[in-house]
Coordinates of C-alpha atoms and ligand atoms in Angstrom, one line a residue:
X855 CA 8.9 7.5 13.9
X856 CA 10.2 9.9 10.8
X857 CA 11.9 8.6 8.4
X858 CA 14.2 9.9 6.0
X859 CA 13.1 11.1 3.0
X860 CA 14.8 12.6 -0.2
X861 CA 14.1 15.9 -2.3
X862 CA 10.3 16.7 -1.7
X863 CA 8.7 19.3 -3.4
X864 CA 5.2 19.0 -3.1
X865 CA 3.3 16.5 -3.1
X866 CA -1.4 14.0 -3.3
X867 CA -6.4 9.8 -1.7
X868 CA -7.3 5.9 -1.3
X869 CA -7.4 2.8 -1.1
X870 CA -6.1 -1.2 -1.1
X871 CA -7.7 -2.5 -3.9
X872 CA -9.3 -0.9 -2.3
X873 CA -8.0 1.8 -4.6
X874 CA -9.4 0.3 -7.5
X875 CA -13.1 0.8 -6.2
X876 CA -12.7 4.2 -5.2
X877 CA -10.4 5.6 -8.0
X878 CA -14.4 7.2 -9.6
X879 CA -13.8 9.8 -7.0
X880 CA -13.9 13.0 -7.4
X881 CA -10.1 14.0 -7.1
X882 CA -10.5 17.9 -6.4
X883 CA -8.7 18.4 -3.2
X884 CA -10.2 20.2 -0.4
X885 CA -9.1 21.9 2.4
X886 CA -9.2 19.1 4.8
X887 CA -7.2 17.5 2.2
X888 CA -4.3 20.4 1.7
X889 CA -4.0 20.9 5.6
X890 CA -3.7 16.7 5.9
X891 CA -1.3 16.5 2.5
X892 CA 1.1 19.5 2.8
X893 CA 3.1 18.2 5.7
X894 CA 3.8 21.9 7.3
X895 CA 5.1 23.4 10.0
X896 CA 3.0 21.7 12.9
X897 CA 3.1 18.3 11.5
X898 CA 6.4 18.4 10.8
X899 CA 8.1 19.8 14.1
X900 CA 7.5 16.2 15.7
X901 CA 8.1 12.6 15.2
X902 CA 5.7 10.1 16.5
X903 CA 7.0 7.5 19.1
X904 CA 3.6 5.5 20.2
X905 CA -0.4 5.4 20.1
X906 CA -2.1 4.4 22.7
X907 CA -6.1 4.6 21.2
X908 CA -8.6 3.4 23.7
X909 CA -11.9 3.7 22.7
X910 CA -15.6 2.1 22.9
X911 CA -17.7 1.7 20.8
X912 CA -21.8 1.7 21.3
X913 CA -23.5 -0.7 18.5
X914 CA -27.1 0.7 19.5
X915 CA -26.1 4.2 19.9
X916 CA -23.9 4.3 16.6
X917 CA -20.8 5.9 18.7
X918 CA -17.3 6.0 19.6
X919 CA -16.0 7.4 22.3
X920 CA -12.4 7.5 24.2
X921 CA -8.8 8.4 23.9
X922 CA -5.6 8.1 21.9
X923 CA -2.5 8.7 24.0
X924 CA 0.0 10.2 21.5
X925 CA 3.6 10.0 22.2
X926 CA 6.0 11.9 20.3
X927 CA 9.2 13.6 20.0
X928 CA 10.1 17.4 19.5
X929 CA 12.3 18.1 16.6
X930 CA 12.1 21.7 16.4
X931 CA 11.5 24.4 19.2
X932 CA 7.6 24.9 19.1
X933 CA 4.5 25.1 21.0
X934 CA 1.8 24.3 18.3
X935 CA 1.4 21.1 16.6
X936 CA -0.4 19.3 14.0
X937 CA -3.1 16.4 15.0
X938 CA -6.3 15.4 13.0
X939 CA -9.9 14.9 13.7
X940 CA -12.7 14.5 11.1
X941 CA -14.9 17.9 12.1
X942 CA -17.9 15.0 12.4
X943 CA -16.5 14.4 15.9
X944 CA -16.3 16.3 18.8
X945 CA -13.2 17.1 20.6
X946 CA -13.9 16.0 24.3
X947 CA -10.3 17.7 25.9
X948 CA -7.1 17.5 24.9
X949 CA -4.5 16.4 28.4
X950 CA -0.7 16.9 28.9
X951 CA -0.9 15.3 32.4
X952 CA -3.6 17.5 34.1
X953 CA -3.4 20.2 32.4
X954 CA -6.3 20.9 29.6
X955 CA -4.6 21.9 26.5
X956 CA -6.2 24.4 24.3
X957 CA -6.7 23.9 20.8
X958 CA -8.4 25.5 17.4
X959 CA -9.9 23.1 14.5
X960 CA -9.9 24.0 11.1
X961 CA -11.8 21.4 8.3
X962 CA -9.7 18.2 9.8
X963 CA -7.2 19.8 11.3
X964 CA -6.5 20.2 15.1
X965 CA -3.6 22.6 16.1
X966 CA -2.9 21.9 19.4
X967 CA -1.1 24.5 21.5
X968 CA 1.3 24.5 24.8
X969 CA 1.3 26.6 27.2
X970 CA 5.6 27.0 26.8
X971 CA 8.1 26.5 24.2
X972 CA 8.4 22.6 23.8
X973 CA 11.9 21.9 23.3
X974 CA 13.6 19.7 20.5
X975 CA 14.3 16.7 22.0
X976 CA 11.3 16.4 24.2
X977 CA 9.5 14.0 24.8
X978 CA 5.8 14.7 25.2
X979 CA 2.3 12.4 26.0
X980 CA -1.2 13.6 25.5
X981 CA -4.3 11.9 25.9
X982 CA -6.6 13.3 23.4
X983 CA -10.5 13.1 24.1
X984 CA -13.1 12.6 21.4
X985 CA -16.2 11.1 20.8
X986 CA -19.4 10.9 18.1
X987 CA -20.5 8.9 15.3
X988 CA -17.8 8.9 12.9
X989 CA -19.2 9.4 9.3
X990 CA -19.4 6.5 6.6
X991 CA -18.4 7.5 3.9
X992 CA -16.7 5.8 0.3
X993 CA -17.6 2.3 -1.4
X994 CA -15.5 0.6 2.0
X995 CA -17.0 2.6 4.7
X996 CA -14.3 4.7 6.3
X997 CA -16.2 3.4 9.4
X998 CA -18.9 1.3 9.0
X999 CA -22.1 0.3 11.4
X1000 CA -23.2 -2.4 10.0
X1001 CA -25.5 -5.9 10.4
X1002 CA -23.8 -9.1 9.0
X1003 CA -26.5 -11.3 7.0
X1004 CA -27.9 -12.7 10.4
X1005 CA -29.2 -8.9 11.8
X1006 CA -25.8 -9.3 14.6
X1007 CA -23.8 -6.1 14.6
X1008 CA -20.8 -6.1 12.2
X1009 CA -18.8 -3.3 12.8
X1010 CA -15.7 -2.2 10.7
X1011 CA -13.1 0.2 9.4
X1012 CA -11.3 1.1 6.1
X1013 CA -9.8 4.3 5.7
X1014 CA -7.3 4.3 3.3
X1015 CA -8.9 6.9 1.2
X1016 CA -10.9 8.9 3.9
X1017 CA -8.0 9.1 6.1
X1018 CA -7.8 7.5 9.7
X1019 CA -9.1 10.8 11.2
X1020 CA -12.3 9.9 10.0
X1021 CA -12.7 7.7 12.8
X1022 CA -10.0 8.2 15.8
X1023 CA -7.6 11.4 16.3
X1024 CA -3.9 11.2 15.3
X1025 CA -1.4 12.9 13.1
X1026 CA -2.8 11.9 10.1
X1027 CA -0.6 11.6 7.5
X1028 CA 2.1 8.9 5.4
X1029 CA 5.5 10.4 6.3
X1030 CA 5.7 9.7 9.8
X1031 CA 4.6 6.2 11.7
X1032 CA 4.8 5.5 15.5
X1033 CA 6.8 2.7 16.6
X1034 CA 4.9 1.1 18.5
X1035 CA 0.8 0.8 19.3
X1036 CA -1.7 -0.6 21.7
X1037 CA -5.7 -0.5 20.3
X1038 CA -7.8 -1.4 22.9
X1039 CA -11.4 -1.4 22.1
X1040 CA -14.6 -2.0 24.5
X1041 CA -17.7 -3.7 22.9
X1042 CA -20.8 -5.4 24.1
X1043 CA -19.9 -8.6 25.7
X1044 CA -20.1 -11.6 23.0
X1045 CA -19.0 -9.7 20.3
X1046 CA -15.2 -10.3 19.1
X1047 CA -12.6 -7.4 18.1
X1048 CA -10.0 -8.5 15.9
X1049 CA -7.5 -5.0 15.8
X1050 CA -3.7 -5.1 14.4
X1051 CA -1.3 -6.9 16.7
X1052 CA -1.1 -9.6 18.9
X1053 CA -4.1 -10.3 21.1
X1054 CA -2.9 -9.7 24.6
X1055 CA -6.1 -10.1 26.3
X1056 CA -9.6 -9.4 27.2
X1057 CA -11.4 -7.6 30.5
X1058 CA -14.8 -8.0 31.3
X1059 CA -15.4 -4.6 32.3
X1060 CA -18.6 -5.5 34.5
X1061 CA -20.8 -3.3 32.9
X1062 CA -22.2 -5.2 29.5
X1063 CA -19.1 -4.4 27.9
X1064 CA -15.7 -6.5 27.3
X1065 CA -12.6 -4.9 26.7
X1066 CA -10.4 -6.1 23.8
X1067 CA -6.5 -5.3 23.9
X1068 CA -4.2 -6.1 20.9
X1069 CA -0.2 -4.6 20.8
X1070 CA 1.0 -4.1 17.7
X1071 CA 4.9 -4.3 18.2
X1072 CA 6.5 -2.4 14.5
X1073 CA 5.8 0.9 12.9
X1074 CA 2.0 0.9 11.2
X1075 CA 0.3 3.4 8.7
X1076 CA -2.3 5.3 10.3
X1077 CA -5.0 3.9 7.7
X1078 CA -4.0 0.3 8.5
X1079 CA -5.4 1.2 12.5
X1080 CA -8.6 -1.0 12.4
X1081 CA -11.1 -2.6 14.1
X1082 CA -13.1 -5.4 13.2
X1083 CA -16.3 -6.3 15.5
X1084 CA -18.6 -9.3 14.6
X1085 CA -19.6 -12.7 15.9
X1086 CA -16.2 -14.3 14.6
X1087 CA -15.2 -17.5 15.1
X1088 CA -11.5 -18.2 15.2
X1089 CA -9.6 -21.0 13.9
X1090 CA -5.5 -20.8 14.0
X1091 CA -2.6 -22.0 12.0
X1092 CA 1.1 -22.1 12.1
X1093 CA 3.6 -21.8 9.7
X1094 CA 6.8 -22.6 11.3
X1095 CA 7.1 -20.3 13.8
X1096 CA 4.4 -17.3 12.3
X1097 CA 1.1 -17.5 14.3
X1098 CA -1.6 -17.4 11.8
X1099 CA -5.0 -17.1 12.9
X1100 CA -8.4 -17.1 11.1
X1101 CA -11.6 -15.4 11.8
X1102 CA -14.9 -15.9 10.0
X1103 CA -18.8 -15.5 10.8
X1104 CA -20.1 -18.9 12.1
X1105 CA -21.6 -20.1 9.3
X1106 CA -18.8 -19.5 6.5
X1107 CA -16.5 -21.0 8.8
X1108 CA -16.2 -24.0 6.4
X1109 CA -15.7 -22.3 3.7
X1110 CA -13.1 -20.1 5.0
X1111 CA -11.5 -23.0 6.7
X1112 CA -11.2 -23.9 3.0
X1113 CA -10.3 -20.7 1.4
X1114 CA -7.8 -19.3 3.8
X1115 CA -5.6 -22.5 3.3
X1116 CA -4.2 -20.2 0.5
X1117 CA -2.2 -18.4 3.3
X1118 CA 0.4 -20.3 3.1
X1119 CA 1.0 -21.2 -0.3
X1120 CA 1.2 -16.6 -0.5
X1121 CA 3.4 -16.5 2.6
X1122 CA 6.1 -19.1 1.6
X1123 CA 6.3 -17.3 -2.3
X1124 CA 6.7 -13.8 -0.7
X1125 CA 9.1 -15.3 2.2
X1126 CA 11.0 -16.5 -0.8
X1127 CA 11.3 -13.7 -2.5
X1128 CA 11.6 -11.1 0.0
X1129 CA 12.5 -13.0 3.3
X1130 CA 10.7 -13.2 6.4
X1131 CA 7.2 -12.0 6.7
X1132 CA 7.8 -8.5 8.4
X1133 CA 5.3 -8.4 11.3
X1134 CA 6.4 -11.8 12.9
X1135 CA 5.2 -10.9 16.6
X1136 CA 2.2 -9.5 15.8
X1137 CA 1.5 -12.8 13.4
X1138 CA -0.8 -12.7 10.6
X1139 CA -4.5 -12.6 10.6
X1140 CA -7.2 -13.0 7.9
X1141 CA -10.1 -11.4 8.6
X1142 CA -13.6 -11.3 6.7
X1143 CA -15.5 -8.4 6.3
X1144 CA -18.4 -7.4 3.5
X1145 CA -16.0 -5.3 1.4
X1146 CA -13.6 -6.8 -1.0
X1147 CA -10.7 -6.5 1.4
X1148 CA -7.8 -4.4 2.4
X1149 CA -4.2 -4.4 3.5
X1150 CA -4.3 -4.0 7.2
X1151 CA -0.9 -4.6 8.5
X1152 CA -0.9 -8.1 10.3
X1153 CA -4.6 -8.3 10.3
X1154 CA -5.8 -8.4 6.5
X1155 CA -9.4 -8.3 5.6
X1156 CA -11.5 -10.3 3.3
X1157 CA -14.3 -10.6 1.5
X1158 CA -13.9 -11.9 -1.8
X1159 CA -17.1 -14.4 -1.2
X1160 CA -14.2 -17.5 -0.9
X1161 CA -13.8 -17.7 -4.4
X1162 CA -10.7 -17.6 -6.7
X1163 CA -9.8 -14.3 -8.9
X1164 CA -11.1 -11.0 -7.9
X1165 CA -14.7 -11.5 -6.8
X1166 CA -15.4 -14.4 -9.1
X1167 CA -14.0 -13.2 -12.3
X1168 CA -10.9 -13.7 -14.2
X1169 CA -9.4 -10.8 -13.5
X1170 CA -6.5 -10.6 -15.7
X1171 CA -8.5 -12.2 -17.9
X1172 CA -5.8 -14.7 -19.1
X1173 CA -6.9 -17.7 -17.6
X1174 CA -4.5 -17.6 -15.0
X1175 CA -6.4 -15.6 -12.2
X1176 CA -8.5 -18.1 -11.4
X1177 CA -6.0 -20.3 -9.7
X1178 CA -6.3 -18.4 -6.6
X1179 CA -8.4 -15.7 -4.5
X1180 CA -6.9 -12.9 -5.5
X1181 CA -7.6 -11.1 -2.4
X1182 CA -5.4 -12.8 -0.4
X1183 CA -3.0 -12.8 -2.9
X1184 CA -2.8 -9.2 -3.2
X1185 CA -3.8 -7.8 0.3
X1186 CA -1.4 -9.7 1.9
X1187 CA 1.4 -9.0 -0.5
X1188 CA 0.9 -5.1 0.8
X1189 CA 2.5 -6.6 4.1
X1190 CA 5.9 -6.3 2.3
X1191 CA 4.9 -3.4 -0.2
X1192 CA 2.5 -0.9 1.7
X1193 CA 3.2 -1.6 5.3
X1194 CA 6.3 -2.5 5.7
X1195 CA 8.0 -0.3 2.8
X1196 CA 6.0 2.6 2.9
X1197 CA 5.1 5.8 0.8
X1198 CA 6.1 8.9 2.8
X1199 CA 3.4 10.5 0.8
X1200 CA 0.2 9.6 -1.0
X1201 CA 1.1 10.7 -4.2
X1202 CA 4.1 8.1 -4.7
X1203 CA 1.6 5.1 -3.5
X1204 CA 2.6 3.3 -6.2
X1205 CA 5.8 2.0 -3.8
X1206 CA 2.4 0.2 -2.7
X1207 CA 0.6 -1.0 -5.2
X1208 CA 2.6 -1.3 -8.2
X1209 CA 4.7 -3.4 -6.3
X1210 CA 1.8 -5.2 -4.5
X1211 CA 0.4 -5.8 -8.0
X1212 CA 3.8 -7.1 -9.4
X1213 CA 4.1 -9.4 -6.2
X1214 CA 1.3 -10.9 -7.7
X1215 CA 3.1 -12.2 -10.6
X1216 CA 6.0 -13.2 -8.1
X1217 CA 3.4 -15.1 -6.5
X1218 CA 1.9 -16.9 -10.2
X1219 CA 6.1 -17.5 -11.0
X1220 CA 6.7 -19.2 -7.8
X1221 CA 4.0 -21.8 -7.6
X1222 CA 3.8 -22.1 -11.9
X1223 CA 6.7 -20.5 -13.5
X1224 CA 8.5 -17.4 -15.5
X1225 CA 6.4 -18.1 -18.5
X1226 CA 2.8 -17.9 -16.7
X1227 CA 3.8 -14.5 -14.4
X1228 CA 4.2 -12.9 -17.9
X1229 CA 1.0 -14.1 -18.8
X1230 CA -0.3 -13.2 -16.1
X1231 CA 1.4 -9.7 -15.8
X1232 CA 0.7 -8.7 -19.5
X1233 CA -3.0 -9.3 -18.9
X1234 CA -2.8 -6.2 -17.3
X1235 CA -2.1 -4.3 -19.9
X1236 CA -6.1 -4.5 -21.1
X1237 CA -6.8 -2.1 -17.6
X1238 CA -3.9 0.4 -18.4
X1239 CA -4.7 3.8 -19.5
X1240 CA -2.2 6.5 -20.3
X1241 CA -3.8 9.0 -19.8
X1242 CA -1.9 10.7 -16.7
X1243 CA 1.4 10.1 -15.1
X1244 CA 1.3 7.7 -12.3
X1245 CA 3.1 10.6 -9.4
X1246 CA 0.4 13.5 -9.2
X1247 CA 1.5 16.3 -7.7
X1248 CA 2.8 16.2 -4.6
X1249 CA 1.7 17.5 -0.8
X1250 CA -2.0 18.1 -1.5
X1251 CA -3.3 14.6 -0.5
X1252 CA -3.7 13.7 -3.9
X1253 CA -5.1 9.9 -5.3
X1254 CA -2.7 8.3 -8.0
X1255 CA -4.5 6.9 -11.1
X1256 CA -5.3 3.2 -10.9
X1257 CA -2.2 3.1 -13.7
X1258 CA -0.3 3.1 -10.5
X1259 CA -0.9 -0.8 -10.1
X1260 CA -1.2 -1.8 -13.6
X1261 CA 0.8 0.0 -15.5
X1262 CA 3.4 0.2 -12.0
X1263 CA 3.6 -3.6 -12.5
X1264 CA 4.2 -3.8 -15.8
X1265 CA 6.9 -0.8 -15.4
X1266 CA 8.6 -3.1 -13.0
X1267 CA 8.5 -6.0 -15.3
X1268 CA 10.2 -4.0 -17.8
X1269 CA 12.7 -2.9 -15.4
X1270 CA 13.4 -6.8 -14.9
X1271 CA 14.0 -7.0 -18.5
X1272 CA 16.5 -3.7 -18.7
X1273 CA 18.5 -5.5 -15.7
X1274 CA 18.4 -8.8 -18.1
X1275 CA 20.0 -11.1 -15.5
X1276 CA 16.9 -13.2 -13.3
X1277 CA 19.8 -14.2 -10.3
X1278 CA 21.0 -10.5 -10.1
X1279 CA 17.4 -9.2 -9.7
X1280 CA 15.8 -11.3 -7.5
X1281 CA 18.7 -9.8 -5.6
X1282 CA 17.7 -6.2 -6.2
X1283 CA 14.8 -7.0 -5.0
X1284 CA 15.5 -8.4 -1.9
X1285 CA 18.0 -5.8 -1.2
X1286 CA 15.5 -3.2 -2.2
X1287 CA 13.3 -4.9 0.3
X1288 CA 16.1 -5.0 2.9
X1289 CA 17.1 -1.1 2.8
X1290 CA 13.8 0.1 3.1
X1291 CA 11.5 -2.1 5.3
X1292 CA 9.6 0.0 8.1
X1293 CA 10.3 3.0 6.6
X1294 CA 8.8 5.6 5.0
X1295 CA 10.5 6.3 0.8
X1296 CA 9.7 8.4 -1.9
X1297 CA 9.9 7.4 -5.3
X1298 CA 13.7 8.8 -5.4
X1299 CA 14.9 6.6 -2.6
X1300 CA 14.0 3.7 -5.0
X1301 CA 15.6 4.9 -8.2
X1302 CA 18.5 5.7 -5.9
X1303 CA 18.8 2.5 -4.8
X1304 CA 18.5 1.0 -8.5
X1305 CA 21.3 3.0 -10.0
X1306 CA 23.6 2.5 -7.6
X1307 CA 23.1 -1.4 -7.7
X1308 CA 23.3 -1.5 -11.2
X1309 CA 25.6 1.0 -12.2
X1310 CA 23.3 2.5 -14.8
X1311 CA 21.5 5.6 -15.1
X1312 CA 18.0 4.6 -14.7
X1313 CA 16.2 8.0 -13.8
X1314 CA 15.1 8.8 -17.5
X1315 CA 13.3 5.4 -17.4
X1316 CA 11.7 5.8 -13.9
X1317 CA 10.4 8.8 -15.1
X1318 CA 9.2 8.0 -18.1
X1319 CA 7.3 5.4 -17.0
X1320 CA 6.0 6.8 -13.9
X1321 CA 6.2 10.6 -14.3
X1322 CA 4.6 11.3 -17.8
X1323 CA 1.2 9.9 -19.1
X1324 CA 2.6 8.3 -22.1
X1325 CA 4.0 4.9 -22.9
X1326 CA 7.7 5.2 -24.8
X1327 CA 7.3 4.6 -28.6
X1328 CA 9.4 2.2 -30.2
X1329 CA 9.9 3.7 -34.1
X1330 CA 11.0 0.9 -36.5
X1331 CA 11.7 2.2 -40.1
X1332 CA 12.4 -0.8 -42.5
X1333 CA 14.3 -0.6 -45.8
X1334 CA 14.1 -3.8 -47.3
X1335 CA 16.7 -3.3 -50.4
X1336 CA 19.4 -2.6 -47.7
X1337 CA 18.6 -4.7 -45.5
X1338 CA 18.5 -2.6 -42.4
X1339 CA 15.8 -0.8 -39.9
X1340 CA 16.2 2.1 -38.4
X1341 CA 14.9 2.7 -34.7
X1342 CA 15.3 5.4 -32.1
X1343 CA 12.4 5.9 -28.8
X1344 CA 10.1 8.4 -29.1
X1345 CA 9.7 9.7 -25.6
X1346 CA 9.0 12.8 -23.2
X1347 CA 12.3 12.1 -21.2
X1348 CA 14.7 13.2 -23.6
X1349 CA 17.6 11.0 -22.2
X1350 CA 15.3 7.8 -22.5
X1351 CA 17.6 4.7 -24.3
X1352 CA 16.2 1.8 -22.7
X1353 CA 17.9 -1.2 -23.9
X1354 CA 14.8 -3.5 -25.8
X1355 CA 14.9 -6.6 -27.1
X1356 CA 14.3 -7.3 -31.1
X1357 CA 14.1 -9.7 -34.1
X1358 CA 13.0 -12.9 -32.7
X1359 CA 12.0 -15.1 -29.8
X1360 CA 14.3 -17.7 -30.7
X1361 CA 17.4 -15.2 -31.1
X1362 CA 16.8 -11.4 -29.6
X1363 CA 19.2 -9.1 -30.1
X1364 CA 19.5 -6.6 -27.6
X1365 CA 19.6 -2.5 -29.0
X1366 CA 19.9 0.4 -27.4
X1367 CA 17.6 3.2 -29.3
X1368 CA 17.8 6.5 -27.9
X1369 CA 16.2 10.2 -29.5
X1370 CA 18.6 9.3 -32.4
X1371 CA 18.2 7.2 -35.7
X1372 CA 20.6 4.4 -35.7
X1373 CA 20.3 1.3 -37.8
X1374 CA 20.7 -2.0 -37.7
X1375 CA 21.1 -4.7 -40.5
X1376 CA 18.5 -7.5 -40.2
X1377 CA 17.5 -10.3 -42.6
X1378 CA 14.0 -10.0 -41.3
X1379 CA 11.0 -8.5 -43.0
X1380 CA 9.2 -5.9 -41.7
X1381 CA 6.4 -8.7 -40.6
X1382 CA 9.0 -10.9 -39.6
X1383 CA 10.9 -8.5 -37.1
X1384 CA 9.3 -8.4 -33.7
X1385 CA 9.7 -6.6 -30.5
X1386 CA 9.7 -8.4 -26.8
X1387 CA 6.9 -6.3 -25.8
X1388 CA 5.9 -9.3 -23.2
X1389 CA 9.1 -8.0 -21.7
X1390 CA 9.0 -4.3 -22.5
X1391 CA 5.8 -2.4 -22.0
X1392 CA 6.5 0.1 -24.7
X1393 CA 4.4 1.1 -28.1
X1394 CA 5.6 -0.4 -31.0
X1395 CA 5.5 1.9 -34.3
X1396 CA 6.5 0.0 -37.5
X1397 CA 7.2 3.0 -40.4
Ligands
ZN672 ZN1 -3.6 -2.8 -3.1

């Protein structure tokens, strides 16, 4: 499925929190990266309809082998398209009904060709053939062979950053999800596959080997594709109608029985805020793996050892992270922000985690209140750093800066504080929620929808915040024998007059600075006269 996207220039790699552990690398983009970020010609003369990835995997041998059925619609008159392979695997065939397609790689890319002019409008099916050991590669494994802490196999995928090519063939990309997908996955028998979806069935296949089938009925990311193989045990849940189902090794069953409880409280404080968890048929599934976790759509894996905050520690460091496992927190908020309301494009990911990271604060304010989500929020602000803009370029597969969650959040926050009214934006947010869900936006689409809503011209702060390195400077010049203080912004967006908040926390007075001087009478003193910068993530510059 394509979906609509705005203006699109150009154009940028990772990760869930998955971000956070993988931000070190390198960020020069190479070929494989270009050809999988520029969205060109061949990838974009179709629109994905359905995935059918069939594949089996060999725990002794280290391999994968199988199909993925791709269905998809012409849009243009062509006979070439776009799919995408890491060059670690071998192409088996590529089949439009009988006939053997041919086909020419290039680094990750492979350009399949027709034997005639496909019409726009058609609708096509291949089966595409592969097979090999997929590499491992990055701190979560792209695809991982691995042993859980007993020696049984444990065998898992997160791809965010590597790209889903890495392990299975598809058009690899943001812009355009299927609408539909069936993962079926053969594995030794007595092993369990827990894949995206819901769990329609297993087949012994009579020859060692038992076939796993899941459906996943909505549009899904490419990266959030995964399969998780262990000796899991399974415990379910219901909340109201939403299946919710559990799986753990055998012997942290307890303690997940334990931990996982946190489920709901996270679903009922996003529900609230945002409505009904998007992915209903499919249900939602918490899934533990050895890495720290990751956002995949209705199945979410975890492994934050069943502990509170971000692997044991405090993580915004304000006392409040403690209260729950951020993991779950945060992974799952990704259901609203990341899967459901995509990026069309990696460089604008934080529509995924800046968002994801304020959810978390939604989540602190639902279950403690206004006063500890700020808390919570501005300990953030110790992990920001300013030191590029949070969009990179565009088109060339290229990774935002981990800015995109802290500083996204905070951004948002601020936003909050511009629209100054709580009832009016926890309807922005569910409206904003509402237009976009299962769809694909740029960062335009969203300060679109916000200045249409409100009826200001919010661009010069959106790109402030988002598209230069820099924090806005709040200039304060005092002049105690009048009186008065004179303020403007100091700021790279030279229309930037972001309404802010001053004199005291038991009276502010709202001012609109912009490039300008203008004054203001106050009977403060210049220690007396303070800025809400738990509100307003700006610099504050006292002359
Ligand atoms: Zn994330």
């Amino acid at each position: 499925m394509l979906r609509k996207y705005c203006v699109l220039l150009t154009l940028s790699v990772m990760v869930g929190l998955c971000a956070l552990d993988q931000r070190q690398l390198a960020t020069a983009q190479t070929k494989a990266d270009l050809l999988r970020g520029e969205y060109g010609r061949y990838s974009a003369n179709s629109d994905l309809l359905y995935y059918h990835l069939d594949v089996r995997v060999d725990p002794e041998k280290k391999t994968i082998s199988g199909k993925n059925t791709i269905r998809f619609k012409m849009l243009k008159d062509d006979d070439r398209i776009q799919l995408d392979l890491h060059s670690a695997l071998a192409v088996d065939k590529i089949l439009l009904g009988q006939t053997e397609l041919k086909y020419e790689r290039d680094s990750g890319a492979v350009f399949v060709d027709f034997p005639e002019t496909l019409k726009a409008g058609r609708e096509v099916s291949i089966d595409f053939y592969y097979s090999g050991t997929p590499q491992q590669k990055g701190r979560f494994g792209g695809f991982t062979f691995g042993k859980d802490p007993k020696g049984r196999p444990w065998i898992y995928t997160s791809c965010e950053g590597q790209g889903a090519s890495i392990w299975w063939p598809n058009k690899d990309q943001w812009r355009d999800k299927v609408d539909s997908m069936d993962i079926s996955v053969s594995i030794p028998n007595g092993l369990v596959d827990i894949s995206n979806g819901k769990f329609v069935g297993k087949k012994d296949l009579g020859d060692g080997y038992t076939r796993w089938d899941w459906h996943v009925s909505y549009p899904i990311n490419n990266y959030c594709v995964s399969l998780n193989i262990g000796a899991y045990e399974h415990f379910s849940d219901k909340l109201d109608d939403l299946d919710l189902d559990f799986y753990a090794l055998p012997e942290d069953l307890d303690k997940a029985k334990k931990q996982f409880a946190q489920a709901k409280g996270m679903l009922k404080a996003f529900q609230h805020y945002f409505g009904d968890y998007p992915f209903k048929k499919d249900g939602y599934k918490l899934i533990q793996v050895p890495y720290s976790g990751m956002e995949h759509q209705s199945a979410v894996t975890y492994g934050n050892g069943f502990k509170n905050g971000y692997l044991g520690r405090d993580w915004t460091g304000v006392g409040i992270s403690m209260r729950f496992d951020f993991i779950i927190i945060h992974e799952s908020g990704h259901e609203w922000f990341g899967n459901s309301v995509s990026a069309a494009d990696r460089s604008d990911m934080w529509i995924h985690e800046g968002w994801t990271t304020y959810l978390e604060s939604l989540y602190v304010e639902y279950h403690w209140g206004k006063a500890d989500a700020l808390k919570y929020l501005n300990g953030y602000k110790s992990k920001v750093k300013n030191s590029q803009p949070i969009i990179p370029k565009r088109g060339i597969n290229a990774n935002p800066p981990a800015d995109q969650y802290f500083k996204g959040a905070l951004f948002i926050n601020t936003l909050r504080s511009v629209v100054n009214d709580d009832e009016r934006w926890w309807k922005l947010l569910r409206g904003l929620y509402d237009r976009f869900k299962y769809q694909a936006i740029m960062t335009e689409d969203i300060v679109d929808f916000f200045n249409k809503q409100t009826g200001k011209d919010l661009t010069p702060m959106f790109d402030q915040y988002l598209r230069h390195a820099a924090l806005p400077v709040l200039e304060l010049k005092f002049d105690d024998d009048k009186g008065e203080v004179a303020y403007r912004w100091k700021a790279d967006e030279k229309g930037f007059a972001m309404p802010i908040k001053v004199g005291t926390p038991e009276s502010w007075q709202i001012i609109t600075p912009t490039a300008e001087w203008q004054t203001l009478k106050t009977p403060l003193a210049k220690d007396q006269f303070r800025v809400a910068t738990d509100l307003y993530y700006v610099v504050v510059s006292k002359l």
